[in-house]
Amino acid sequence: ATLLKSAAIGVSVQAYDADTAKTDVAQTFTATQTFTGKIKQPRVVLSTSAAGETKAVDLSVGTLYDITVSHATTIQLPAPEDGAQVTILITQGGAGSNVITWSCATSGRLRFSGNTAGAEGTASVLGLTSAAGKTDQVFAISDGSIWMISAGTRNYARALS
């Protein structure tokens, strides 16, 4: 048996501390946590391969979605969750003019910029581009009861010249 001296605790042997977070196992926190530094989520890249596809936003996978639409597509947001937010980059693939329809896992929970209330609808309420190869930024934030959706930068080319 090895005899440890108290001087070794915290140096060669980790001391027990119920409040110490571990870095090699999953964590469950019961109190509000404050993180400093950069917290980076992966960019989720999706594309459509057939007309009428639905692309579901899953916040557990990421909060930055990059979707190329080459056909009429539905983008579905999850049920509203307080403080949830997502940025969606939408690029018109193919010849462009692909219609985007918005939906929510909880019906009737979408509100578009300009105070357009109501149910799911087409992206025309956001004034998104229909030009082939052009990209729009769409932001969605939830207060727990609805998703508030607005367009950011529109109709920009991502290719460097």
mmCIF file of C-alpha atoms in Angstrom:
data_model
loop_
_atom_site.group_PDB
_atom_site.id
_atom_site.type_symbol
_atom_site.label_atom_id
_atom_site.label_comp_id
_atom_site.label_asym_id
_atom_site.label_seq_id
_atom_site.Cartn_x
_atom_site.Cartn_y
_atom_site.Cartn_z
ATOM 1 C CA ALA A 1 0.000 0.000 0.000
ATOM 2 C CA THR A 2 1.120 3.538 -0.714
ATOM 3 C CA LEU A 3 0.953 6.044 2.064
ATOM 4 C CA LEU A 4 0.100 9.578 0.961
ATOM 5 C CA LYS A 5 1.024 12.671 2.860
ATOM 6 C CA SER A 6 -1.378 15.627 3.000
ATOM 7 C CA ALA A 7 1.193 17.673 1.037
ATOM 8 C CA ALA A 8 0.534 15.428 -1.990
ATOM 9 C CA ILE A 9 -3.153 16.321 -2.118
ATOM 10 C CA GLY A 10 -3.723 18.795 -4.907
ATOM 11 C CA VAL A 11 -0.266 18.088 -6.367
ATOM 12 C CA SER A 12 -0.059 14.415 -7.274
ATOM 13 C CA VAL A 13 -3.535 13.462 -6.005
ATOM 14 C CA GLN A 14 -6.669 15.438 -6.807
ATOM 15 C CA ALA A 15 -8.485 16.559 -3.708
ATOM 16 C CA TYR A 16 -12.213 15.920 -3.459
ATOM 17 C CA ASP A 17 -14.271 19.019 -4.139
ATOM 18 C CA ALA A 18 -17.953 18.664 -5.008
ATOM 19 C CA ASP A 19 -17.892 22.075 -6.713
ATOM 20 C CA THR A 20 -15.080 21.286 -9.158
ATOM 21 C CA ALA A 21 -16.179 20.753 -12.761
ATOM 22 C CA LYS A 22 -14.486 17.925 -14.606
ATOM 23 C CA THR A 23 -13.342 18.277 -18.198
ATOM 24 C CA ASP A 24 -13.493 14.630 -19.241
ATOM 25 C CA VAL A 25 -17.104 13.757 -18.345
ATOM 26 C CA ALA A 26 -20.567 15.178 -19.062
ATOM 27 C CA GLN A 27 -21.619 17.930 -16.658
ATOM 28 C CA THR A 28 -24.970 18.742 -15.082
ATOM 29 C CA PHE A 29 -25.276 22.168 -13.489
ATOM 30 C CA THR A 30 -28.036 23.122 -11.075
ATOM 31 C CA ALA A 31 -27.115 26.802 -10.751
ATOM 32 C CA THR A 32 -26.641 29.552 -13.371
ATOM 33 C CA GLN A 33 -23.169 29.390 -14.915
ATOM 34 C CA THR A 34 -21.106 32.261 -16.316
ATOM 35 C CA PHE A 35 -18.589 31.434 -19.005
ATOM 36 C CA THR A 36 -15.800 33.686 -20.187
ATOM 37 C CA GLY A 37 -13.922 33.470 -23.448
ATOM 38 C CA LYS A 38 -15.330 32.213 -26.720
ATOM 39 C CA ILE A 39 -18.060 29.638 -26.907
ATOM 40 C CA LYS A 40 -18.252 28.396 -30.470
ATOM 41 C CA GLN A 41 -20.978 26.247 -31.956
ATOM 42 C CA PRO A 42 -20.376 24.353 -35.168
ATOM 43 C CA ARG A 43 -21.890 25.595 -38.413
ATOM 44 C CA VAL A 44 -24.560 23.146 -39.568
ATOM 45 C CA VAL A 45 -24.447 22.842 -43.361
ATOM 46 C CA LEU A 46 -27.563 21.584 -45.164
ATOM 47 C CA SER A 47 -28.740 21.523 -48.766
ATOM 48 C CA THR A 48 -31.935 20.488 -50.491
ATOM 49 C CA SER A 49 -32.040 17.675 -52.994
ATOM 50 C CA ALA A 50 -35.752 17.519 -53.786
ATOM 51 C CA ALA A 51 -38.706 19.878 -53.941
ATOM 52 C CA GLY A 52 -40.837 20.086 -50.827
ATOM 53 C CA GLU A 53 -38.126 19.103 -48.361
ATOM 54 C CA THR A 54 -38.314 20.277 -44.768
ATOM 55 C CA LYS A 55 -35.069 21.271 -43.066
ATOM 56 C CA ALA A 56 -35.523 21.194 -39.301
ATOM 57 C CA VAL A 57 -33.433 23.444 -37.059
ATOM 58 C CA ASP A 58 -32.170 21.465 -34.075
ATOM 59 C CA LEU A 59 -30.655 23.762 -31.444
ATOM 60 C CA SER A 60 -28.885 20.845 -29.772
ATOM 61 C CA VAL A 61 -26.828 20.428 -32.954
ATOM 62 C CA GLY A 62 -25.986 24.092 -33.513
ATOM 63 C CA THR A 63 -27.207 27.677 -33.668
ATOM 64 C CA LEU A 64 -25.654 28.641 -37.004
ATOM 65 C CA TYR A 65 -27.284 27.012 -40.006
ATOM 66 C CA ASP A 66 -26.010 27.350 -43.578
ATOM 67 C CA ILE A 67 -28.702 26.125 -45.975
ATOM 68 C CA THR A 68 -28.458 26.043 -49.767
ATOM 69 C CA VAL A 69 -31.910 25.766 -51.305
ATOM 70 C CA SER A 70 -32.151 24.388 -54.816
ATOM 71 C CA HIS A 71 -35.860 23.607 -54.606
ATOM 72 C CA ALA A 72 -38.935 24.853 -52.768
ATOM 73 C CA THR A 73 -38.051 24.246 -49.112
ATOM 74 C CA THR A 74 -39.625 24.507 -45.689
ATOM 75 C CA ILE A 75 -37.416 25.607 -42.801
ATOM 76 C CA GLN A 76 -38.881 24.431 -39.519
ATOM 77 C CA LEU A 77 -37.947 25.995 -36.194
ATOM 78 C CA PRO A 78 -38.353 23.984 -32.992
ATOM 79 C CA ALA A 79 -40.912 24.833 -30.326
ATOM 80 C CA PRO A 80 -40.125 28.253 -28.804
ATOM 81 C CA GLU A 81 -37.689 28.129 -25.887
ATOM 82 C CA ASP A 82 -36.897 31.157 -23.732
ATOM 83 C CA GLY A 83 -33.607 32.732 -24.814
ATOM 84 C CA ALA A 84 -33.084 30.440 -27.788
ATOM 85 C CA GLN A 85 -31.628 32.025 -30.896
ATOM 86 C CA VAL A 86 -30.427 30.869 -34.271
ATOM 87 C CA THR A 87 -28.806 32.457 -37.307
ATOM 88 C CA ILE A 88 -29.648 30.941 -40.678
ATOM 89 C CA LEU A 89 -27.678 31.680 -43.842
ATOM 90 C CA ILE A 90 -29.846 30.931 -46.859
ATOM 91 C CA THR A 91 -28.204 30.652 -50.282
ATOM 92 C CA GLN A 92 -30.291 30.363 -53.437
ATOM 93 C CA GLY A 93 -28.908 27.389 -55.338
ATOM 94 C CA GLY A 94 -29.623 26.244 -58.887
ATOM 95 C CA ALA A 95 -31.301 28.922 -60.985
ATOM 96 C CA GLY A 96 -32.564 30.747 -57.890
ATOM 97 C CA SER A 97 -36.172 31.789 -57.196
ATOM 98 C CA ASN A 98 -36.648 28.853 -54.828
ATOM 99 C CA VAL A 99 -39.560 29.490 -52.479
ATOM 100 C CA ILE A 100 -38.859 29.199 -48.764
ATOM 101 C CA THR A 101 -41.716 28.450 -46.403
ATOM 102 C CA TRP A 102 -41.347 28.841 -42.639
ATOM 103 C CA SER A 103 -42.914 26.567 -40.063
ATOM 104 C CA CYS A 104 -42.632 25.868 -36.359
ATOM 105 C CA ALA A 105 -42.914 22.640 -34.380
ATOM 106 C CA THR A 106 -45.586 24.503 -32.372
ATOM 107 C CA SER A 107 -48.086 25.887 -34.892
ATOM 108 C CA GLY A 108 -48.768 29.623 -34.953
ATOM 109 C CA ARG A 109 -45.632 30.622 -33.020
ATOM 110 C CA LEU A 110 -43.834 32.631 -35.721
ATOM 111 C CA ARG A 111 -43.704 36.422 -35.941
ATOM 112 C CA PHE A 112 -41.878 38.164 -38.766
ATOM 113 C CA SER A 113 -40.195 41.570 -38.797
ATOM 114 C CA GLY A 114 -42.582 44.393 -39.559
ATOM 115 C CA ASN A 115 -44.875 42.959 -36.871
ATOM 116 C CA THR A 116 -46.342 40.457 -39.281
ATOM 117 C CA ALA A 117 -48.096 38.101 -36.939
ATOM 118 C CA GLY A 118 -49.595 34.789 -37.657
ATOM 119 C CA ALA A 119 -48.901 31.372 -38.830
ATOM 120 C CA GLU A 120 -46.264 29.895 -40.966
ATOM 121 C CA GLY A 121 -45.692 31.527 -44.308
ATOM 122 C CA THR A 122 -43.370 32.222 -47.166
ATOM 123 C CA ALA A 123 -40.164 34.193 -46.902
ATOM 124 C CA SER A 124 -41.642 37.019 -48.948
ATOM 125 C CA VAL A 125 -42.519 38.710 -45.660
ATOM 126 C CA LEU A 126 -38.770 38.981 -45.038
ATOM 127 C CA GLY A 127 -37.888 40.306 -48.501
ATOM 128 C CA LEU A 128 -35.288 37.585 -49.090
ATOM 129 C CA THR A 129 -33.391 37.418 -52.348
ATOM 130 C CA SER A 130 -34.340 35.073 -55.149
ATOM 131 C CA ALA A 131 -31.105 35.596 -57.131
ATOM 132 C CA ALA A 132 -29.083 32.441 -57.819
ATOM 133 C CA GLY A 133 -25.891 32.196 -55.773
ATOM 134 C CA LYS A 134 -26.856 35.022 -53.395
ATOM 135 C CA THR A 135 -27.100 34.636 -49.615
ATOM 136 C CA ASP A 136 -29.334 36.177 -46.954
ATOM 137 C CA GLN A 137 -28.927 36.161 -43.168
ATOM 138 C CA VAL A 138 -32.013 35.405 -41.116
ATOM 139 C CA PHE A 139 -32.121 35.765 -37.340
ATOM 140 C CA ALA A 140 -34.628 34.122 -35.036
ATOM 141 C CA ILE A 141 -34.886 34.672 -31.302
ATOM 142 C CA SER A 142 -37.435 33.260 -28.893
ATOM 143 C CA ASP A 143 -38.964 34.671 -25.726
ATOM 144 C CA GLY A 144 -40.351 31.258 -24.822
ATOM 145 C CA SER A 145 -43.755 31.768 -26.399
ATOM 146 C CA ILE A 146 -42.950 32.837 -29.984
ATOM 147 C CA TRP A 147 -40.085 33.026 -32.485
ATOM 148 C CA MET A 148 -39.312 36.549 -33.707
ATOM 149 C CA ILE A 149 -37.778 36.322 -37.175
ATOM 150 C CA SER A 150 -36.006 39.075 -39.089
ATOM 151 C CA ALA A 151 -33.695 39.359 -42.070
ATOM 152 C CA GLY A 152 -30.217 40.760 -41.659
ATOM 153 C CA THR A 153 -27.861 41.311 -44.580
ATOM 154 C CA ARG A 154 -29.519 40.313 -47.840
ATOM 155 C CA ASN A 155 -28.483 39.497 -51.377
ATOM 156 C CA TYR A 156 -24.735 39.212 -50.851
ATOM 157 C CA ALA A 157 -22.192 37.111 -52.690
ATOM 158 C CA ARG A 158 -20.051 34.877 -50.509
ATOM 159 C CA ALA A 159 -17.452 34.042 -53.137
ATOM 160 C CA LEU A 160 -14.237 36.042 -52.906
ATOM 161 C CA SER A 161 -13.213 37.734 -56.118
#
